[in-house]
Amino acid sequence: MGYVAVKGGIEAIENACRLFAWERSKGASEPLAVEQIREQLYLAVDRVMGEGSLYAPDLAALALKQAAGDSFEASFMLRAYRATQPRIGYSLPGNTREMRIKRRISSAFKDIPGGQMLGATSDYTLRLLDFDLLKDDTARREAFRETVFNALPINAEIPDTLPKVIDILRHEGLLENAVDLASNDEPFDITRQSVIFPAPRSAALQSLARGETGGLLTLAYSSMRGYGNIHPTLGELRVGYVPLQISHPVTGEPYTVGEVKVTEAEVLARFDGSDGMPRFSLGYGLCFGQNELKAISMAVLDRTTRAEKPSCPAEDQEYVLYHTDGIEAMGFSNHWKLPHYVDFLSDLDRLRKAQSIAQQEECHADA
Amino acid sequence: MYANDPTAAIIGMDVTEVDELLTLLVTEEIQITHPPRAGLIMMTVKDSLAVNFHLGEVLVTEAEVLLRGERGYGLIIGEEPRKALARAAADALLRCGRPVLLCKQVSDCLERSRQRQNTKYAEEAALVASTRVNFDLMAGA
């Protein structure tokens, strides 16, 4: 069915946009500063950067403010903004082993070299409302800061880099090996090329890394519950900062542009014995910001979509990649709110004609 | 942090430190060949199967200058036109190596900021280290 354009309503549309801005600003509270959103709602900011596929904390905070907290809208704004900016170039391949660690856990081994660091997490909270936060103010924060720093153990420090859990398994021949480097072509760039299925690994990972958290979680959860058969264990989860480096245009030396906060997940999954020796297989997840559900879900889906004979949606690469981009899914769902008057009139006409034929056939049968 | 690149300290500088650095640098004649402009760097990473892929884009600011005939390049994360310019000028100056006194002053300025940032990183690391956990198996496990 074709689309038919309508026109008109400019004044009403302008007023509706203004009314939306009014709704978020009409209250008696102080205006929300972008800095406050960036600092105090940082997980929301991280999520928007990941799904918008643009690392820009200030702009993500601004987008959240403008969108009145709607993460889909905010991610869409970031994705739109990136389309207005020139691409200066590509970074040197980043190595997450150089991560400045903020959190690092493993559910595969209780003792890992360098130790497990729980970091800043709500994992162990009771999810009970903290009514003290209703009285949040500067004095309370100062007092809390003292509590945090006074409780620090003496000589508490962590090494600059920590070995990976998967290295231990690889060393013992228990985990699938890295891909043959000779076959590692230039990474596919889904922002410049259309994906053709089966997508190369680099395209699939880029697509999952910008996927919507809820969408990725839904499909990964379906696999965890049994619609699929990979039995993942979280080998290691890391949150921290990875250096962003380019090649210096004058000297050619590696040149650090900044640090990017990321979450990385590696899941160990069912044995694979394609080369005759059974080994754990690996699923890999990496995304901007601290978004652990997303990284874990991505890692699970990375593994499920490598199934040789997909048996469920989560194992079908095309299904997963086509349905987990939040901007596309939101855009398509939202387009139903736009006028479809002519299309629907056509539907009505066909329905009336179908009912008329059905009535005639009924009369004919009665006769 | 990134000791092999002295100008990298500018990434984490605060406003006062950038002002101090720029005050030093503008004593030289700086020709701005590319004024600061925002742009994007596509961040490429290597996954755990050694496959490179594009994680997403990062907002950066880029600037270029000429100082004593030396080309200086400044690229920095975020929308930071002053930092990008300062980094380009410091890049040219330190590679040129003249005037010696100014190079020393700029290097000292960068070093002071690096030390302040390292202290802050150490403080953050100590907080993280305080959450290091040792799990014991429960009896009978």
Short mmCIF file of C-alpha atoms in Angstrom, two decimals:
data_model
loop_
_atom_site.label_atom_id
_atom_site.label_comp_id
_atom_site.label_asym_id
_atom_site.label_seq_id
_atom_site.Cartn_x
_atom_site.Cartn_y
_atom_site.Cartn_z
CA MET A 1 0.00 0.00 0.00
CA GLY A 2 1.44 3.38 -1.00
CA TYR A 3 1.65 6.38 1.25
CA VAL A 4 -0.34 9.51 0.52
CA ALA A 5 1.01 12.81 1.80
CA VAL A 6 -1.20 15.21 3.71
CA LYS A 7 -0.52 18.85 4.44
CA GLY A 8 -1.75 21.49 6.83
CA GLY A 9 -1.81 21.89 10.59
CA ILE A 10 1.40 23.92 10.76
CA GLU A 11 0.14 26.16 13.53
CA ALA A 12 -1.18 23.24 15.58
CA ILE A 13 2.12 21.36 15.15
CA GLU A 14 4.15 24.37 16.24
CA ASN A 15 1.91 24.81 19.25
CA ALA A 16 2.22 21.10 20.11
CA CYS A 17 6.04 21.34 20.07
CA ARG A 18 5.87 24.44 22.25
CA LEU A 19 3.44 22.71 24.60
CA PHE A 20 5.86 19.79 25.01
CA ALA A 21 8.62 22.21 26.00
CA TRP A 22 6.17 23.90 28.38
CA GLU A 23 5.19 20.63 30.07
CA ARG A 24 8.77 19.97 31.12
CA SER A 25 9.36 23.52 32.32
CA LYS A 26 6.10 24.58 33.93
CA GLY A 27 6.80 23.14 37.39
CA ALA A 28 7.97 25.15 40.35
CA SER A 29 11.29 23.30 40.68
CA GLU A 30 14.63 24.75 39.61
CA PRO A 31 15.59 24.16 35.97
CA LEU A 32 17.60 20.95 35.59
CA ALA A 33 21.20 21.74 34.57
CA VAL A 34 22.76 19.51 31.91
CA GLU A 35 25.71 19.07 34.25
CA GLN A 36 23.38 17.66 36.92
CA ILE A 37 22.00 15.09 34.49
CA ARG A 38 25.49 14.13 33.31
CA GLU A 39 26.80 13.67 36.84
CA GLN A 40 23.79 12.38 38.75
CA LEU A 41 21.93 10.38 36.09
CA TYR A 42 25.09 9.02 34.50
CA LEU A 43 23.69 5.58 33.79
CA ALA A 44 20.90 7.13 31.72
CA VAL A 45 23.51 9.25 29.92
CA ASP A 46 25.63 6.14 29.26
CA ARG A 47 22.65 4.27 27.87
CA VAL A 48 21.76 7.10 25.51
CA MET A 49 25.36 7.33 24.24
CA GLY A 50 25.46 3.59 23.59
CA GLU A 51 22.15 3.47 21.76
CA GLY A 52 22.77 6.74 19.95
CA SER A 53 26.19 5.40 18.95
CA LEU A 54 27.90 8.66 19.85
CA TYR A 55 30.17 9.14 22.84
CA ALA A 56 29.38 12.68 23.96
CA PRO A 57 28.28 12.84 27.63
CA ASP A 58 27.30 16.53 27.57
CA LEU A 59 25.16 16.13 24.46
CA ALA A 60 23.57 12.94 25.78
CA ALA A 61 22.63 14.79 28.97
CA LEU A 62 21.21 17.65 26.91
CA ALA A 63 19.23 15.19 24.80
CA LEU A 64 17.76 13.60 27.95
CA LYS A 65 16.71 17.01 29.21
CA GLN A 66 15.17 17.98 25.88
CA ALA A 67 13.38 14.64 25.60
CA ALA A 68 12.02 14.94 29.16
CA GLY A 69 13.82 11.71 30.08
CA ASP A 70 12.73 9.57 27.12
CA SER A 71 15.83 7.49 26.32
CA PHE A 72 14.60 6.52 22.84
CA GLU A 73 14.05 10.15 21.83
CA ALA A 74 17.35 11.18 23.38
CA SER A 75 19.26 8.43 21.53
CA PHE A 76 17.53 9.46 18.31
CA MET A 77 18.71 13.04 18.84
CA LEU A 78 22.31 11.88 19.30
CA ARG A 79 22.09 9.67 16.22
CA ALA A 80 20.71 12.65 14.26
CA TYR A 81 23.41 14.95 15.62
CA ARG A 82 26.20 12.62 14.54
CA ALA A 83 24.86 12.79 11.01
CA THR A 84 25.56 16.54 10.99
CA GLN A 85 29.20 16.22 11.99
CA PRO A 86 32.19 15.49 9.75
CA ARG A 87 33.97 12.17 10.21
CA ILE A 88 37.57 13.10 10.95
CA GLY A 89 38.79 9.53 10.79
CA TYR A 90 39.08 6.14 12.43
CA SER A 91 40.93 5.38 15.63
CA LEU A 92 43.71 2.87 16.02
CA PRO A 93 42.25 -0.47 17.17
CA GLY A 94 41.63 -0.03 20.89
CA ASN A 95 42.72 -2.70 23.31
CA THR A 96 40.46 -3.26 26.29
CA ARG A 97 43.38 -4.83 28.15
CA GLU A 98 44.54 -1.25 28.68
CA MET A 99 41.31 -0.42 30.48
CA ARG A 100 41.51 1.74 33.58
CA ILE A 101 39.31 -0.52 35.68
CA LYS A 102 36.29 0.77 37.61
CA ARG A 103 34.69 -2.61 38.10
CA ARG A 104 35.69 -6.18 37.30
CA ILE A 105 33.91 -9.38 38.23
CA SER A 106 33.79 -13.00 37.17
CA SER A 107 31.09 -15.54 37.81
CA ALA A 108 33.24 -18.36 36.43
CA PHE A 109 36.03 -18.30 39.04
CA LYS A 110 35.97 -16.93 42.57
CA ASP A 111 39.70 -16.23 42.50
CA ILE A 112 41.04 -14.42 39.47
CA PRO A 113 44.47 -12.80 39.06
CA GLY A 114 44.26 -9.23 40.33
CA GLY A 115 41.06 -10.00 42.18
CA GLN A 116 37.42 -9.19 41.68
CA MET A 117 36.49 -5.56 42.18
CA LEU A 118 32.81 -4.90 42.70
CA GLY A 119 33.18 -1.19 41.94
CA ALA A 120 30.18 1.14 41.96
CA THR A 121 27.16 -1.12 41.67
CA SER A 122 23.61 -1.46 42.87
CA ASP A 123 23.78 -5.25 42.48
CA TYR A 124 23.85 -5.88 46.22
CA THR A 125 21.30 -3.32 47.33
CA LEU A 126 17.88 -4.35 48.58
CA ARG A 127 16.03 -2.17 46.07
CA LEU A 128 14.31 -0.42 48.95
CA LEU A 129 13.61 3.26 48.48
CA ASP A 130 16.11 5.48 50.27
CA PHE A 131 13.95 8.19 51.73
CA ASP A 132 17.03 10.04 52.98
CA LEU A 133 17.58 11.14 49.41
CA LEU A 134 14.48 13.30 49.74
CA LYS A 135 16.64 15.52 51.91
CA ASP A 136 19.68 15.51 49.60
CA ASP A 137 21.74 18.67 49.95
CA THR A 138 25.34 19.88 49.94
CA ALA A 139 25.92 19.33 53.66
CA ARG A 140 24.66 15.76 53.43
CA ARG A 141 26.93 15.13 50.46
CA GLU A 142 29.98 16.49 52.25
CA ALA A 143 29.30 14.26 55.23
CA PHE A 144 28.80 11.27 52.93
CA ARG A 145 32.05 12.03 51.09
CA GLU A 146 33.93 11.89 54.38
CA THR A 147 32.35 8.56 55.21
CA VAL A 148 33.46 7.14 51.86
CA PHE A 149 37.07 8.31 52.06
CA ASN A 150 37.54 7.62 55.77
CA ALA A 151 36.59 4.00 55.18
CA LEU A 152 39.36 3.51 52.61
CA PRO A 153 41.80 0.75 53.52
CA ILE A 154 45.45 1.72 53.69
CA ASN A 155 47.48 0.98 50.55
CA ALA A 156 44.37 0.26 48.55
CA GLU A 157 45.46 0.26 44.94
CA ILE A 158 44.96 -1.72 41.75
CA PRO A 159 47.42 -2.57 38.99
CA ASP A 160 47.36 -0.52 35.78
CA THR A 161 46.35 -3.59 33.79
CA LEU A 162 44.84 -6.90 34.79
CA PRO A 163 45.06 -10.25 32.97
CA LYS A 164 41.88 -11.61 31.48
CA VAL A 165 40.07 -14.68 32.67
CA ILE A 166 39.82 -15.95 29.09
CA ASP A 167 43.63 -15.87 28.83
CA ILE A 168 43.85 -18.46 31.59
CA LEU A 169 41.38 -20.71 29.80
CA ARG A 170 43.07 -20.20 26.44
CA HIS A 171 46.43 -20.97 27.98
CA GLU A 172 45.05 -24.32 29.11
CA GLY A 173 43.46 -25.00 25.73
CA LEU A 174 39.95 -24.82 27.18
CA LEU A 175 38.64 -21.91 25.09
CA GLU A 176 38.28 -21.36 21.37
CA ASN A 177 41.22 -19.52 19.86
CA ALA A 178 41.28 -16.07 18.32
CA VAL A 179 40.35 -15.77 14.68
CA ASP A 180 43.24 -16.21 12.27
CA LEU A 181 44.58 -12.66 11.97
CA ALA A 182 45.23 -13.13 8.27
CA SER A 183 41.48 -13.34 7.73
CA ASN A 184 40.77 -10.21 9.76
CA ASP A 185 39.84 -7.83 6.96
CA GLU A 186 39.20 -4.11 7.32
CA PRO A 187 36.21 -3.80 9.68
CA PHE A 188 32.83 -3.38 8.06
CA ASP A 189 31.25 0.01 8.76
CA ILE A 190 27.45 -0.20 8.93
CA THR A 191 27.22 3.60 8.87
CA ARG A 192 28.72 3.58 5.36
CA GLN A 193 27.69 0.25 3.85
CA SER A 194 24.47 -1.74 3.75
CA VAL A 195 24.64 -4.98 5.65
CA ILE A 196 24.16 -8.15 3.62
CA PHE A 197 23.45 -11.38 5.50
CA PRO A 198 25.20 -13.36 6.73
CA ALA A 199 26.91 -10.24 8.10
CA PRO A 200 30.64 -10.33 8.82
CA ARG A 201 31.56 -10.47 12.50
CA SER A 202 32.69 -6.83 12.55
CA ALA A 203 29.32 -5.66 11.18
CA ALA A 204 27.38 -7.78 13.65
CA LEU A 205 29.36 -6.46 16.63
CA GLN A 206 29.00 -2.83 15.47
CA SER A 207 25.28 -3.34 15.08
CA LEU A 208 24.86 -4.97 18.50
CA ALA A 209 27.00 -2.28 20.16
CA ARG A 210 24.49 0.39 19.09
CA GLY A 211 21.48 -1.82 19.86
CA GLU A 212 18.72 -0.88 22.26
CA THR A 213 19.24 -2.33 25.72
CA GLY A 214 15.71 -3.66 26.14
CA GLY A 215 15.65 -5.24 22.71
CA LEU A 216 18.99 -6.97 23.22
CA LEU A 217 17.95 -8.10 26.69
CA THR A 218 14.66 -9.55 25.44
CA LEU A 219 16.30 -11.73 22.83
CA ALA A 220 19.24 -12.70 25.05
CA TYR A 221 16.81 -13.58 27.83
CA SER A 222 14.83 -15.81 25.47
CA SER A 223 18.03 -17.77 24.88
CA MET A 224 18.85 -17.89 28.60
CA ARG A 225 15.39 -19.28 29.31
CA GLY A 226 15.81 -22.10 26.86
CA TYR A 227 14.92 -20.83 23.38
CA GLY A 228 18.39 -21.81 22.30
CA ASN A 229 21.06 -23.85 23.89
CA ILE A 230 24.30 -22.03 24.62
CA HIS A 231 24.36 -22.11 28.46
CA PRO A 232 26.38 -18.96 29.04
CA THR A 233 28.58 -18.27 32.08
CA LEU A 234 29.94 -14.78 32.63
CA GLY A 235 33.69 -15.25 32.32
CA GLU A 236 34.44 -11.63 33.03
CA LEU A 237 32.66 -8.31 33.17
CA ARG A 238 34.66 -5.09 33.12
CA VAL A 239 33.70 -1.45 33.36
CA GLY A 240 36.35 1.18 32.87
CA TYR A 241 38.07 3.66 30.61
CA VAL A 242 39.85 2.72 27.40
CA PRO A 243 42.20 5.13 25.63
CA LEU A 244 41.06 6.45 22.26
CA GLN A 245 44.10 6.75 20.01
CA ILE A 246 44.80 7.82 16.46
CA SER A 247 47.95 7.96 14.43
CA HIS A 248 49.50 11.44 14.78
CA PRO A 249 49.30 13.06 11.32
CA VAL A 250 52.83 14.51 11.56
CA THR A 251 54.84 11.96 13.54
CA GLY A 252 52.80 8.84 12.82
CA GLU A 253 53.08 7.91 16.51
CA PRO A 254 50.06 6.72 18.53
CA TYR A 255 48.32 9.82 19.85
CA THR A 256 45.81 9.70 22.68
CA VAL A 257 42.64 11.71 22.09
CA GLY A 258 40.89 10.86 25.34
CA GLU A 259 39.40 8.12 27.45
CA VAL A 260 36.12 6.39 26.67
CA LYS A 261 34.08 4.63 29.33
CA VAL A 262 32.97 1.17 28.21
CA THR A 263 31.47 -2.03 29.55
CA GLU A 264 32.89 -5.33 28.33
CA ALA A 265 31.42 -8.79 28.83
CA GLU A 266 32.83 -12.15 27.87
CA VAL A 267 30.58 -15.16 28.19
CA LEU A 268 31.79 -18.73 28.09
CA ALA A 269 29.33 -20.89 26.26
CA ARG A 270 28.73 -24.48 25.22
CA PHE A 271 31.52 -26.61 23.91
CA ASP A 272 32.50 -26.37 20.33
CA GLY A 273 34.56 -29.15 18.85
CA SER A 274 34.69 -28.12 15.22
CA ASP A 275 38.44 -28.79 15.03
CA GLY A 276 38.13 -32.09 16.84
CA MET A 277 39.04 -30.82 20.30
CA PRO A 278 36.11 -29.73 22.50
CA ARG A 279 36.53 -26.20 23.89
CA PHE A 280 34.35 -23.52 25.41
CA SER A 281 33.09 -21.05 22.85
CA LEU A 282 33.11 -17.31 23.51
CA GLY A 283 30.52 -14.56 23.25
CA TYR A 284 31.71 -10.97 23.26
CA GLY A 285 29.94 -7.76 24.28
CA LEU A 286 31.24 -4.20 24.37
CA CYS A 287 29.35 -0.94 24.54
CA PHE A 288 29.80 2.71 25.41
CA GLY A 289 29.35 3.71 29.04
CA GLN A 290 28.38 1.56 32.01
CA ASN A 291 25.58 -0.62 30.75
CA GLU A 292 26.10 -4.12 32.06
CA LEU A 293 22.78 -5.61 30.98
CA LYS A 294 23.52 -4.49 27.45
CA ALA A 295 27.08 -5.82 27.36
CA ILE A 296 26.01 -9.21 28.77
CA SER A 297 23.04 -9.42 26.39
CA MET A 298 25.30 -8.50 23.48
CA ALA A 299 27.79 -11.18 24.45
CA VAL A 300 25.05 -13.80 24.63
CA LEU A 301 23.64 -12.73 21.26
CA ASP A 302 27.09 -12.66 19.70
CA ARG A 303 27.36 -16.31 20.62
CA THR A 304 23.79 -17.34 19.76
CA THR A 305 23.93 -15.77 16.30
CA ARG A 306 26.98 -17.84 15.43
CA ALA A 307 24.85 -20.99 15.58
CA GLU A 308 25.39 -23.09 12.47
CA LYS A 309 21.74 -24.19 12.41
CA PRO A 310 19.58 -21.47 14.01
CA SER A 311 16.73 -23.04 15.94
CA CYS A 312 15.08 -19.94 17.42
CA PRO A 313 14.90 -16.14 16.89
CA ALA A 314 17.89 -15.39 19.14
CA GLU A 315 20.07 -17.62 16.96
CA ASP A 316 19.01 -15.99 13.69
CA GLN A 317 21.54 -13.25 12.96
CA GLU A 318 19.27 -11.37 10.55
CA TYR A 319 16.36 -11.47 13.00
CA VAL A 320 18.52 -10.24 15.88
CA LEU A 321 20.31 -7.45 14.03
CA TYR A 322 17.18 -6.19 12.28
CA HIS A 323 15.10 -5.97 15.46
CA THR A 324 17.46 -4.59 18.08
CA ASP A 325 18.22 -1.11 16.75
CA GLY A 326 16.14 1.12 19.01
CA ILE A 327 16.10 4.09 16.67
CA GLU A 328 14.76 2.06 13.76
CA ALA A 329 12.26 0.15 15.90
CA MET A 330 11.05 3.34 17.57
CA GLY A 331 10.85 5.18 14.25
CA PHE A 332 8.73 2.49 12.68
CA SER A 333 6.45 2.17 15.70
CA ASN A 334 6.09 5.93 15.96
CA HIS A 335 5.18 6.32 12.32
CA TRP A 336 1.82 4.73 13.11
CA LYS A 337 0.97 7.95 14.92
CA LEU A 338 1.24 9.88 11.67
CA PRO A 339 -1.83 10.35 9.46
CA HIS A 340 -2.83 7.20 7.60
CA TYR A 341 -6.25 8.56 6.61
CA VAL A 342 -6.19 7.65 2.95
CA ASP A 343 -4.71 4.21 3.60
CA PHE A 344 -7.33 3.52 6.23
CA LEU A 345 -10.14 4.73 3.96
CA SER A 346 -8.92 2.20 1.43
CA ASP A 347 -9.04 -0.50 4.15
CA LEU A 348 -12.56 0.62 5.04
CA ASP A 349 -13.67 0.42 1.42
CA ARG A 350 -12.32 -3.10 1.08
CA LEU A 351 -13.89 -4.18 4.38
CA ARG A 352 -17.30 -2.82 3.35
CA LYS A 353 -17.04 -4.54 0.00
CA ALA A 354 -16.02 -7.80 1.71
CA GLN A 355 -18.96 -7.53 4.12
CA SER A 356 -21.32 -6.81 1.22
CA ILE A 357 -20.09 -9.92 -0.64
CA ALA A 358 -20.42 -11.99 2.54
CA GLN A 359 -24.00 -10.78 3.05
CA GLN A 360 -24.88 -11.54 -0.58
CA GLU A 361 -23.44 -15.04 -0.24
CA GLU A 362 -25.39 -15.53 3.00
CA CYS A 363 -28.64 -14.43 1.31
CA HIS A 364 -27.84 -16.68 -1.64
CA ALA A 365 -27.27 -19.62 0.69
CA ASP A 366 -30.53 -18.94 2.58
CA ALA A 367 -32.42 -18.78 -0.69
CA MET B 1 48.96 8.30 32.16
CA TYR B 2 50.18 8.36 28.57
CA ALA B 3 53.66 9.53 29.55
CA ASN B 4 54.87 8.97 25.98
CA ASP B 5 52.77 11.92 24.79
CA PRO B 6 53.36 15.04 26.89
CA THR B 7 50.44 16.99 25.42
CA ALA B 8 48.00 14.24 26.48
CA ALA B 9 47.90 15.88 29.90
CA ILE B 10 45.76 18.61 28.31
CA ILE B 11 42.88 16.11 27.96
CA GLY B 12 42.20 16.17 31.69
CA MET B 13 43.13 19.80 32.40
CA ASP B 14 40.70 22.02 34.23
CA VAL B 15 39.83 25.54 33.05
CA THR B 16 42.53 27.22 35.17
CA GLU B 17 45.25 24.92 33.87
CA VAL B 18 44.21 25.49 30.25
CA ASP B 19 44.27 29.25 30.85
CA GLU B 20 47.74 29.00 32.35
CA LEU B 21 49.00 26.95 29.40
CA LEU B 22 47.47 29.25 26.81
CA THR B 23 48.98 32.28 28.54
CA LEU B 24 52.40 30.70 28.09
CA LEU B 25 51.81 29.62 24.49
CA VAL B 26 50.51 32.94 23.16
CA THR B 27 53.87 34.55 23.87
CA GLU B 28 54.86 32.89 20.57
CA GLU B 29 53.37 33.85 17.23
CA ILE B 30 50.84 31.15 16.41
CA GLN B 31 49.26 30.89 12.98
CA ILE B 32 45.97 29.01 13.21
CA THR B 33 45.84 27.02 10.00
CA HIS B 34 42.70 25.06 10.96
CA PRO B 35 40.53 26.71 13.60
CA PRO B 36 39.01 24.33 16.16
CA ARG B 37 36.11 22.37 14.73
CA ALA B 38 34.00 19.58 16.14
CA GLY B 39 33.99 16.23 14.38
CA LEU B 40 33.82 12.53 14.92
CA ILE B 41 36.35 9.75 15.30
CA MET B 42 35.02 6.28 14.71
CA MET B 43 36.36 4.20 17.59
CA THR B 44 37.71 0.86 16.43
CA VAL B 45 38.39 -1.87 18.97
CA LYS B 46 39.70 -5.41 18.94
CA ASP B 47 37.35 -8.02 20.37
CA SER B 48 38.41 -11.11 22.31
CA LEU B 49 38.57 -13.18 19.13
CA ALA B 50 41.04 -10.61 17.75
CA VAL B 51 38.55 -9.18 15.26
CA ASN B 52 38.52 -5.39 14.84
CA PHE B 53 35.13 -3.69 14.77
CA HIS B 54 33.72 -0.18 15.06
CA LEU B 55 32.25 0.46 18.50
CA GLY B 56 30.73 3.86 17.68
CA GLU B 57 31.74 7.45 17.13
CA VAL B 58 33.29 9.82 19.62
CA LEU B 59 32.78 13.57 19.56
CA VAL B 60 36.14 15.34 19.31
CA THR B 61 37.57 18.78 18.53
CA GLU B 62 40.40 19.23 16.05
CA ALA B 63 42.73 22.19 15.45
CA GLU B 64 45.98 22.84 13.61
CA VAL B 65 48.56 25.59 13.94
CA LEU B 66 51.94 26.66 12.63
CA LEU B 67 54.49 27.76 15.20
CA ARG B 68 58.01 28.71 14.08
CA GLY B 69 57.26 26.84 10.87
CA GLU B 70 56.42 23.64 12.77
CA ARG B 71 53.02 22.07 12.16
CA GLY B 72 51.13 21.45 15.37
CA TYR B 73 48.16 19.13 15.63
CA GLY B 74 45.57 19.10 18.38
CA LEU B 75 42.76 16.54 18.70
CA ILE B 76 40.88 16.13 21.93
CA ILE B 77 37.78 14.34 23.16
CA GLY B 78 34.63 16.43 23.58
CA GLU B 79 33.76 19.90 22.39
CA GLU B 80 36.88 21.63 23.66
CA PRO B 81 38.07 24.34 21.24
CA ARG B 82 40.50 25.96 23.71
CA LYS B 83 42.07 22.64 24.65
CA ALA B 84 42.38 21.60 20.99
CA LEU B 85 44.14 24.87 20.17
CA ALA B 86 46.40 24.64 23.22
CA ARG B 87 47.28 21.06 22.33
CA ALA B 88 48.11 21.96 18.73
CA ALA B 89 50.34 24.85 19.84
CA ALA B 90 52.06 22.76 22.54
CA ASP B 91 52.55 19.94 20.02
CA ALA B 92 54.35 22.29 17.59
CA LEU B 93 56.36 24.02 20.31
CA LEU B 94 57.64 20.85 21.98
CA ARG B 95 58.57 19.24 18.66
CA CYS B 96 60.31 22.43 17.54
CA GLY B 97 62.16 22.61 20.87
CA ARG B 98 62.54 26.39 20.80
CA PRO B 99 62.59 28.70 22.64
CA VAL B 100 64.11 26.45 25.27
CA LEU B 101 62.81 28.42 28.26
CA LEU B 102 59.24 28.40 27.00
CA CYS B 103 59.45 24.67 26.23
CA LYS B 104 60.57 24.12 29.82
CA GLN B 105 57.72 26.26 31.18
CA VAL B 106 55.13 24.45 29.05
CA SER B 107 56.54 21.04 29.98
CA ASP B 108 56.41 21.98 33.66
CA CYS B 109 52.83 23.18 33.29
CA LEU B 110 51.86 19.89 31.62
CA GLU B 111 53.71 17.90 34.26
CA ARG B 112 51.95 19.69 37.13
CA SER B 113 48.59 18.92 35.59
CA ARG B 114 49.59 15.32 34.95
CA GLN B 115 50.55 14.89 38.58
CA ARG B 116 47.24 16.38 39.75
CA GLN B 117 45.35 14.04 37.43
CA ASN B 118 47.40 11.05 38.54
CA THR B 119 46.55 11.86 42.15
CA LYS B 120 42.88 11.97 41.22
CA TYR B 121 43.18 8.64 39.36
CA ALA B 122 44.95 7.09 42.33
CA GLU B 123 42.13 8.26 44.59
CA GLU B 124 39.54 6.73 42.26
CA ALA B 125 41.58 3.52 42.06
CA ALA B 126 41.74 3.33 45.85
CA LEU B 127 37.95 3.57 46.01
CA VAL B 128 37.65 0.75 43.48
CA ALA B 129 40.30 -1.31 45.30
CA SER B 130 38.29 -0.97 48.49
CA THR B 131 35.60 -3.11 46.80
CA ARG B 132 38.00 -5.98 46.08
CA VAL B 133 36.23 -9.10 47.25
CA ASN B 134 37.36 -12.51 48.43
CA PHE B 135 34.66 -15.10 48.17
CA ASP B 136 34.89 -18.16 50.40
CA LEU B 137 33.15 -21.37 49.59
CA MET B 138 30.38 -22.23 52.01
CA ALA B 139 30.78 -25.25 54.21
CA GLY B 140 29.91 -28.42 52.38
CA ALA B 141 30.42 -26.88 48.95
#
